[in-house]
Short mmCIF file of C-alpha atoms in Angstrom, two decimals:
data_model
loop_
_atom_site.label_atom_id
_atom_site.label_comp_id
_atom_site.label_asym_id
_atom_site.label_seq_id
_atom_site.Cartn_x
_atom_site.Cartn_y
_atom_site.Cartn_z
CA UNK A 1311 -46.19 5.56 10.55
CA UNK A 1312 -43.30 4.47 12.77
CA UNK A 1313 -43.05 0.70 13.26
CA UNK A 1314 -42.82 -0.91 16.68
CA UNK A 1315 -39.22 -1.99 15.98
CA UNK A 1316 -38.19 1.55 15.01
CA UNK A 1317 -39.91 2.98 18.09
CA UNK A 1318 -38.10 0.44 20.27
CA UNK A 1319 -34.78 1.25 18.60
CA UNK A 1320 -35.30 4.99 19.06
CA UNK A 1321 -36.31 4.48 22.70
CA UNK A 1322 -33.11 2.53 23.35
CA UNK A 1323 -31.01 5.24 21.70
CA UNK A 1324 -32.72 7.90 23.81
CA UNK A 1325 -32.14 5.87 26.96
CA UNK A 1326 -28.45 5.42 26.13
CA UNK A 1327 -28.13 9.16 25.48
CA UNK A 1328 -29.80 10.04 28.78
CA UNK A 1329 -27.61 7.57 30.68
CA UNK A 1330 -24.46 8.98 29.08
CA UNK A 1331 -25.60 12.53 29.88
CA UNK A 1332 -26.34 11.58 33.48
CA UNK A 1333 -22.95 9.90 33.81
CA UNK A 1334 -21.21 12.98 32.40
CA UNK A 1335 -23.03 15.29 34.83
CA UNK A 1336 -22.33 12.95 37.73
CA UNK A 1337 -18.66 12.75 36.76
CA UNK A 1338 -18.41 16.55 36.77
CA UNK A 1339 -20.43 16.97 39.97
CA UNK A 1340 -18.22 14.47 41.78
CA UNK A 1341 -15.00 16.31 40.94
CA UNK A 1342 -12.82 16.89 43.99
CA UNK A 1343 -10.99 19.62 42.08
CA UNK A 1344 -11.56 21.14 38.66
CA UNK A 1345 -9.83 23.81 36.56
CA UNK A 1346 -9.30 24.19 32.82
CA UNK A 1347 -6.01 22.29 33.10
CA UNK A 1348 -6.62 19.70 35.83
CA UNK A 1349 -9.53 17.62 37.07
CA UNK A 1350 -9.41 15.25 40.03
CA UNK A 1351 -12.16 12.64 40.37
CA UNK A 1352 -12.67 10.65 43.59
CA UNK A 1353 -13.24 6.91 43.24
CA UNK A 1354 -13.21 6.18 46.97
CA UNK A 1355 -11.93 7.77 50.18
CA UNK A 1356 -8.34 7.01 49.17
CA UNK A 1357 -8.43 6.74 45.36
CA UNK A 1358 -8.52 9.51 42.77
CA UNK A 1359 -8.15 9.81 39.01
CA UNK A 1360 -6.31 12.93 37.85
CA UNK A 1361 -7.04 14.17 34.34
CA UNK A 1362 -4.95 16.62 32.32
CA UNK A 1363 -4.78 17.46 28.63
CA UNK A 1364 -2.22 16.89 25.89
CA UNK A 1365 -2.31 18.74 22.58
CA UNK A 1366 -1.53 16.31 19.76
CA UNK A 1367 -1.18 16.74 16.00
CA UNK A 1368 -3.26 13.69 15.09
CA UNK A 1369 -6.10 13.84 17.64
CA UNK A 1370 -6.14 17.43 18.90
CA UNK A 1371 -6.61 17.94 22.64
CA UNK A 1372 -6.55 14.58 24.40
CA UNK A 1373 -7.57 13.95 28.03
CA UNK A 1374 -4.96 11.85 29.85
CA UNK A 1375 -5.58 9.85 33.03
CA UNK A 1376 -3.31 9.38 36.00
CA UNK A 1377 -4.06 7.95 39.43
CA UNK A 1378 -3.48 8.84 43.10
CA UNK A 1379 -3.62 6.50 46.09
CA UNK A 1380 -3.64 7.99 49.59
CA UNK A 1381 -3.38 6.32 52.98
CA UNK A 1382 -2.52 7.60 56.47
CA UNK A 1383 -1.31 10.99 55.26
CA UNK A 1384 0.82 9.66 52.40
CA UNK A 1385 0.12 9.84 48.67
CA UNK A 1386 1.59 7.93 45.73
CA UNK A 1387 1.04 9.33 42.23
CA UNK A 1388 0.82 7.16 39.12
CA UNK A 1389 1.78 9.04 35.94
CA UNK A 1390 2.36 12.76 35.93
CA UNK A 1391 0.21 15.31 34.18
CA UNK A 1392 1.50 15.88 30.67
CA UNK A 1393 3.23 19.20 31.43
CA UNK A 1394 5.14 20.81 34.32
CA UNK A 1395 2.51 23.49 35.04
CA UNK A 1396 -0.30 20.98 35.57
CA UNK A 1397 2.05 18.83 37.61
CA UNK A 1398 2.79 21.72 39.97
CA UNK A 1399 -0.96 22.27 40.27
CA UNK A 1400 -1.51 18.61 41.17
CA UNK A 1401 1.27 18.67 43.78
CA UNK A 1402 -0.15 21.87 45.33
CA UNK A 1403 -3.56 20.21 45.64
CA UNK A 1404 -2.09 17.14 47.28
CA UNK A 1405 0.22 18.95 49.68
CA UNK A 1406 -1.57 22.22 50.47
CA UNK A 1407 -5.24 21.30 50.16
CA UNK A 1408 -5.26 17.60 51.07
CA UNK A 1409 -2.32 17.81 53.49
CA UNK A 1410 -0.66 14.73 52.05
CA UNK A 1411 3.02 13.85 52.00
CA UNK A 1412 3.76 12.81 48.41
CA UNK A 1413 6.09 9.84 48.80
CA UNK A 1414 6.62 8.92 45.17
CA UNK A 1415 5.71 8.81 41.52
CA UNK A 1416 5.32 5.63 39.45
CA UNK A 1417 5.56 6.14 35.69
CA UNK A 1418 3.55 3.66 33.60
CA UNK A 1419 5.72 4.02 30.48
CA UNK A 1420 8.07 6.45 28.76
CA UNK A 1421 5.61 8.67 26.82
CA UNK A 1422 4.97 12.32 27.72
CA UNK A 1423 1.48 11.58 29.05
CA UNK A 1424 3.08 9.36 31.70
CA UNK A 1425 6.14 11.37 32.76
CA UNK A 1426 5.91 14.81 31.14
CA UNK A 1427 6.01 16.45 34.57
CA UNK A 1428 8.50 14.16 36.30
CA UNK A 1429 11.10 16.93 36.74
CA UNK A 1430 8.68 18.69 39.14
CA UNK A 1431 8.80 15.65 41.42
CA UNK A 1432 12.60 15.65 41.25
CA UNK A 1433 12.73 19.36 42.17
CA UNK A 1434 10.81 18.53 45.37
CA UNK A 1435 13.01 15.56 46.19
CA UNK A 1436 10.16 13.08 45.64
CA UNK A 1437 11.24 9.56 44.67
CA UNK A 1438 10.35 8.42 41.15
CA UNK A 1439 9.97 4.83 39.95
CA UNK A 1440 9.58 3.04 36.61
CA UNK A 1441 10.53 -0.12 34.78
CA UNK A 1442 14.21 -0.33 33.81
CA UNK A 1443 13.21 -0.25 30.13
CA UNK A 1444 11.51 3.09 30.72
CA UNK A 1445 14.73 4.61 32.02
CA UNK A 1446 16.61 3.39 28.95
CA UNK A 1447 14.02 4.91 26.61
CA UNK A 1448 14.01 8.36 28.26
CA UNK A 1449 16.72 10.48 26.64
CA UNK A 1450 16.49 13.66 28.75
CA UNK A 1451 18.44 13.16 32.01
CA UNK A 1452 16.12 15.20 34.24
CA UNK A 1453 13.16 13.14 33.05
CA UNK A 1454 14.72 9.77 33.86
CA UNK A 1455 13.10 7.93 36.79
CA UNK A 1456 15.49 7.64 39.73
CA UNK A 1457 14.57 4.09 40.74
CA UNK A 1458 13.95 1.19 38.38
CA UNK A 1459 12.82 -2.43 38.60
CA UNK A 1460 12.74 -5.47 36.34
CA UNK A 1461 9.74 -7.64 37.16
CA UNK A 1462 7.88 -6.34 40.21
CA UNK A 1463 8.10 -3.43 42.63
CA UNK A 1464 6.08 -3.33 45.86
CA UNK A 1465 5.70 0.04 47.55
CA UNK A 1466 3.87 0.98 50.74
CA UNK A 1467 1.54 3.93 51.15
CA UNK A 1468 0.95 4.20 54.88
CA UNK A 1469 0.39 0.57 55.79
CA UNK A 1470 -1.08 -0.51 52.43
CA UNK A 1471 0.80 -2.20 49.61
CA UNK A 1472 0.89 -1.17 45.97
CA UNK A 1473 2.15 -3.77 43.48
CA UNK A 1474 3.73 -2.51 40.24
CA UNK A 1475 4.21 -5.30 37.72
CA UNK A 1476 5.61 -5.80 34.24
CA UNK A 1477 3.59 -8.31 32.19
CA UNK A 1478 4.98 -7.77 28.71
CA UNK A 1479 4.92 -5.53 25.65
CA UNK A 1480 1.71 -3.85 24.48
CA UNK A 1481 1.26 -0.08 23.98
CA UNK A 1482 5.02 0.18 24.52
CA UNK A 1483 7.80 -2.27 25.32
CA UNK A 1484 8.08 -0.91 28.88
CA UNK A 1485 4.45 -0.50 29.99
CA UNK A 1486 3.51 -1.73 33.47
CA UNK A 1487 0.35 -1.90 35.55
CA UNK A 1488 -0.11 -0.83 39.17
CA UNK A 1489 -2.41 -2.87 41.41
CA UNK A 1490 -3.97 -1.61 44.65
CA UNK A 1491 -5.13 -4.70 46.62
CA UNK A 1492 -7.01 -2.52 49.13
CA UNK A 1493 -9.20 -1.17 46.31
CA UNK A 1494 -9.13 -4.19 43.93
CA UNK A 1495 -8.05 -1.59 41.38
CA UNK A 1496 -5.59 -1.51 38.51
CA UNK A 1497 -4.14 1.55 36.86
CA UNK A 1498 -3.38 0.21 33.40
CA UNK A 1499 -2.31 3.38 31.61
CA UNK A 1500 -2.36 3.41 27.83
CA UNK A 1501 -2.06 -0.39 27.63
CA UNK A 1502 -5.75 -0.55 28.61
CA UNK A 1503 -8.40 0.94 26.33
CA UNK A 1504 -11.68 2.52 27.32
CA UNK A 1505 -14.77 0.84 25.92
CA UNK A 1506 -15.32 1.45 22.20
CA UNK A 1507 -11.90 3.09 21.76
CA UNK A 1508 -9.87 2.66 18.60
CA UNK A 1509 -6.28 1.49 18.36
CA UNK A 1510 -4.78 4.86 19.26
CA UNK A 1511 -1.06 5.60 19.00
CA UNK A 1512 0.77 2.50 17.77
CA UNK A 1513 4.15 4.12 17.06
CA UNK A 1514 5.92 2.21 19.85
CA UNK A 1515 3.46 -0.66 20.20
CA UNK A 1516 3.82 -4.41 19.87
CA UNK A 1517 0.38 -5.31 18.56
CA UNK A 1518 1.30 -9.00 18.20
CA UNK A 1519 1.68 -9.41 21.99
CA UNK A 1520 -0.80 -6.76 23.22
CA UNK A 1521 -3.75 -9.11 23.76
CA UNK A 1522 -1.61 -11.78 25.42
CA UNK A 1523 -0.10 -9.23 27.80
CA UNK A 1524 -3.51 -7.95 28.92
CA UNK A 1525 -4.77 -11.54 29.21
CA UNK A 1526 -2.00 -12.19 31.75
CA UNK A 1527 -3.19 -9.19 33.77
CA UNK A 1528 -6.78 -10.44 33.73
CA UNK A 1529 -5.77 -13.92 34.89
CA UNK A 1530 -3.54 -12.54 37.66
CA UNK A 1531 -6.35 -10.38 39.09
CA UNK A 1532 -9.68 -12.24 38.84
CA UNK A 1533 -11.45 -10.12 41.50
CA UNK A 1534 -10.83 -6.67 40.05
CA UNK A 1535 -13.49 -4.04 40.64
CA UNK A 1536 -11.95 -0.98 38.99
CA UNK A 1537 -9.76 -0.59 35.90
CA UNK A 1538 -8.36 2.81 34.90
CA UNK A 1539 -7.25 3.23 31.27
CA UNK A 1540 -4.79 5.83 30.02
CA UNK A 1541 -7.56 7.80 28.33
CA UNK A 1542 -11.30 7.98 28.85
CA UNK A 1543 -13.71 6.75 31.55
CA UNK A 1544 -12.67 4.09 34.02
CA UNK A 1545 -14.70 0.92 34.41
CA UNK A 1546 -14.34 -2.68 35.51
CA UNK A 1547 -12.75 -5.86 34.09
CA UNK A 1548 -14.75 -5.34 30.89
CA UNK A 1549 -12.06 -2.85 29.84
CA UNK A 1550 -9.51 -5.66 29.89
CA UNK A 1551 -11.87 -7.88 27.87
CA UNK A 1552 -12.42 -5.12 25.33
CA UNK A 1553 -8.69 -4.47 24.96
CA UNK A 1554 -7.94 -8.16 24.55
CA UNK A 1555 -10.58 -8.49 21.81
CA UNK A 1556 -9.52 -5.28 20.06
CA UNK A 1557 -5.96 -6.44 19.46
CA UNK A 1558 -6.54 -10.18 19.13
CA UNK A 1559 -6.83 -10.04 15.34
CA UNK A 1560 -4.93 -6.79 14.71
#
């Protein structure tokens, strides 16, 4: 006969499963755009996560997050889809369906899941931005960001500011975060982990400074509501806490 503790445990597991299933269905139902290669998820009237897929040897097909902020007919994209075809699809959605003028691209770091489609922005004459270390790490000329910064870069989308900031080494030596004051939102890219994630790709990482770098971000933005990681579901400041704890004793 099942004990009360086992029944309670099983009930909790069932509840967690049902909540996860409901979240998954809600996530899909709320898609602003969805194909096999590109999904766009609205977070607010002006904020969207774009999701594309990268085929990797170690982890198979991996979903990769980017971000879009729109205001007054202008759109700024953070990280490209991982390939040119999906990037063209994203730009068509923004320009033809949403009627936005794409004013720029901000690359979070130098990996393919951040700037794999950057040449498509260059073909359209759209300005591209990244940390100066990113430019030095990109070897292919047409994939180099056109505009670089050292510490901080403030851009305007319509009449709203976006603050791009370098806090230190973590997933890569060049990784930045982009903060949208209007939304109390940070796009952290691969520096920030989704809840319960593992270490991921550490090939270019500095694990000794990772936690300290993310701690600086947390302290600089105490009122954050939304945090978008490079892979997996977005959340709140708990994603920063999880990432800090994950690498604290690595």
